[in-house]
Structure formats: structure tokens, C-alpha cells
């Protein structure tokens, strides 16, 4: 798996791509995509990075793994391509945005509009086998995304990290809370949201308030 990222990320992660675990991961991903239908398409596995320059990152939203249904995953966590029906978690995200800051519920579920403003939409695991949630976990992706989070935490200041659900919370150990705002809540999936662990977290208004305090432009959610 040859990794071609935009220059700003390539420079930051070059040492990571040389690690032995990443070579093993790359071999696994190649085999999976050869033998099975996997998501997202190979060309957009690293879409989260290609859509958001390292220097531009202001907010990091952490997901678990890509959608495993046909035509849903586009390389940005929780996002779907134009014209695709919104999965339940995305529906709940948009409902919280609506309740929190009064933004109308959008037609498009493509979150590229967030990424272009400096929101890194990062799944902990960047690939998945069709119809098998979590099928590419514990193969090395978690080590890679841990390295990404640690790099962001170390090299930047005043970021907002949104950790939704227990899986994302585990990533929090790599974040320096003296330098960054860490917002934690339940996952936006119906199972969590319907039990009162998602709605009302006000992460979107809290993020913008923090960005304003630190002299950074807010996100147009």
C-alpha cells in the first residue's frame, strides 16, 4: 500500500510509514482489498488527510471504523457521499447541531464542507470489509491513528478533540489536555443517543467558543 498524502501530512507522518507495523498493516490491507469487497475505495482511504491540511487542523472528530454498507464510506468519519441516505449516527449528529446552534438540518451528508474548514474527520480504523463492522480492527490502524493524534497534540496548540463513545475515549490518552480542549460524550448511534448519552452535549457550540477564545475562526457547522 503506497501512501500518497498531501505534502503537509507526508512530512509529519513520514517516520510512521517506515515502522515495521505499518508494513504489516499495508500487506494486510492489500490482501483484504484483493480478496474481498472493502470500504472505502482505495483511492480515498486517506481522504481525511487529503481534505484537511495539517497546518489547518482546528478540530478533530474521532470515529471508530468506516461505514460497511455499499456506497456509504468516503474516507471521512461519519460522512457519506452526496445523495446517499444519512445513516442513523449522522442523523443524530445533525440533530444535535440543530439543537445546539440552530443550524438547519442539511440535505447533504458529505462532511467535506467541515474538513475544508479544518475539521479532521478521522476514523480509528481506516478500512473495513463489506458488511463486517470492526473487521479491520487490531491490525495496525489503531497504532497509526494514535501516532496521528500524538503528532497533532505535540506539534499544535489550541485544538478541539471530540471523543464520541468508549472507543474514541481510549484515544484521549495521547492528547495533552493542558494545550487542547477535549470534549467527551456518548456515541451518536441510536443505541447510545436514545439512552441520553449524546443529545445535549453541545460540543459544536463549545468548540466554537474555545476557538474564539484562542483567536481562531469558528467552524460553520
mmCIF file of C-alpha atoms in Angstrom, residues 7 61 71 101 119 130 160 162 185 194 198:
data_model
loop_
_atom_site.group_PDB
_atom_site.id
_atom_site.type_symbol
_atom_site.label_atom_id
_atom_site.label_comp_id
_atom_site.label_asym_id
_atom_site.label_seq_id
_atom_site.Cartn_x
_atom_site.Cartn_y
_atom_site.Cartn_z
ATOM 1 C CA UNK A 7 2.772 17.373 1.448
ATOM 2 C CA UNK A 61 -13.559 14.313 15.398
ATOM 3 C CA UNK A 71 -21.644 3.315 -1.280
ATOM 4 C CA UNK A 101 -26.543 26.122 17.416
ATOM 5 C CA UNK A 119 -12.027 19.613 10.881
ATOM 6 C CA UNK A 130 -18.128 -5.070 3.410
ATOM 7 C CA UNK A 160 -10.557 20.781 19.938
ATOM 8 C CA UNK A 162 -14.274 15.421 20.103
ATOM 9 C CA UNK A 185 -19.698 12.180 25.243
ATOM 10 C CA UNK A 194 -31.577 7.098 22.919
ATOM 11 C CA UNK A 198 -25.476 12.017 23.135
#
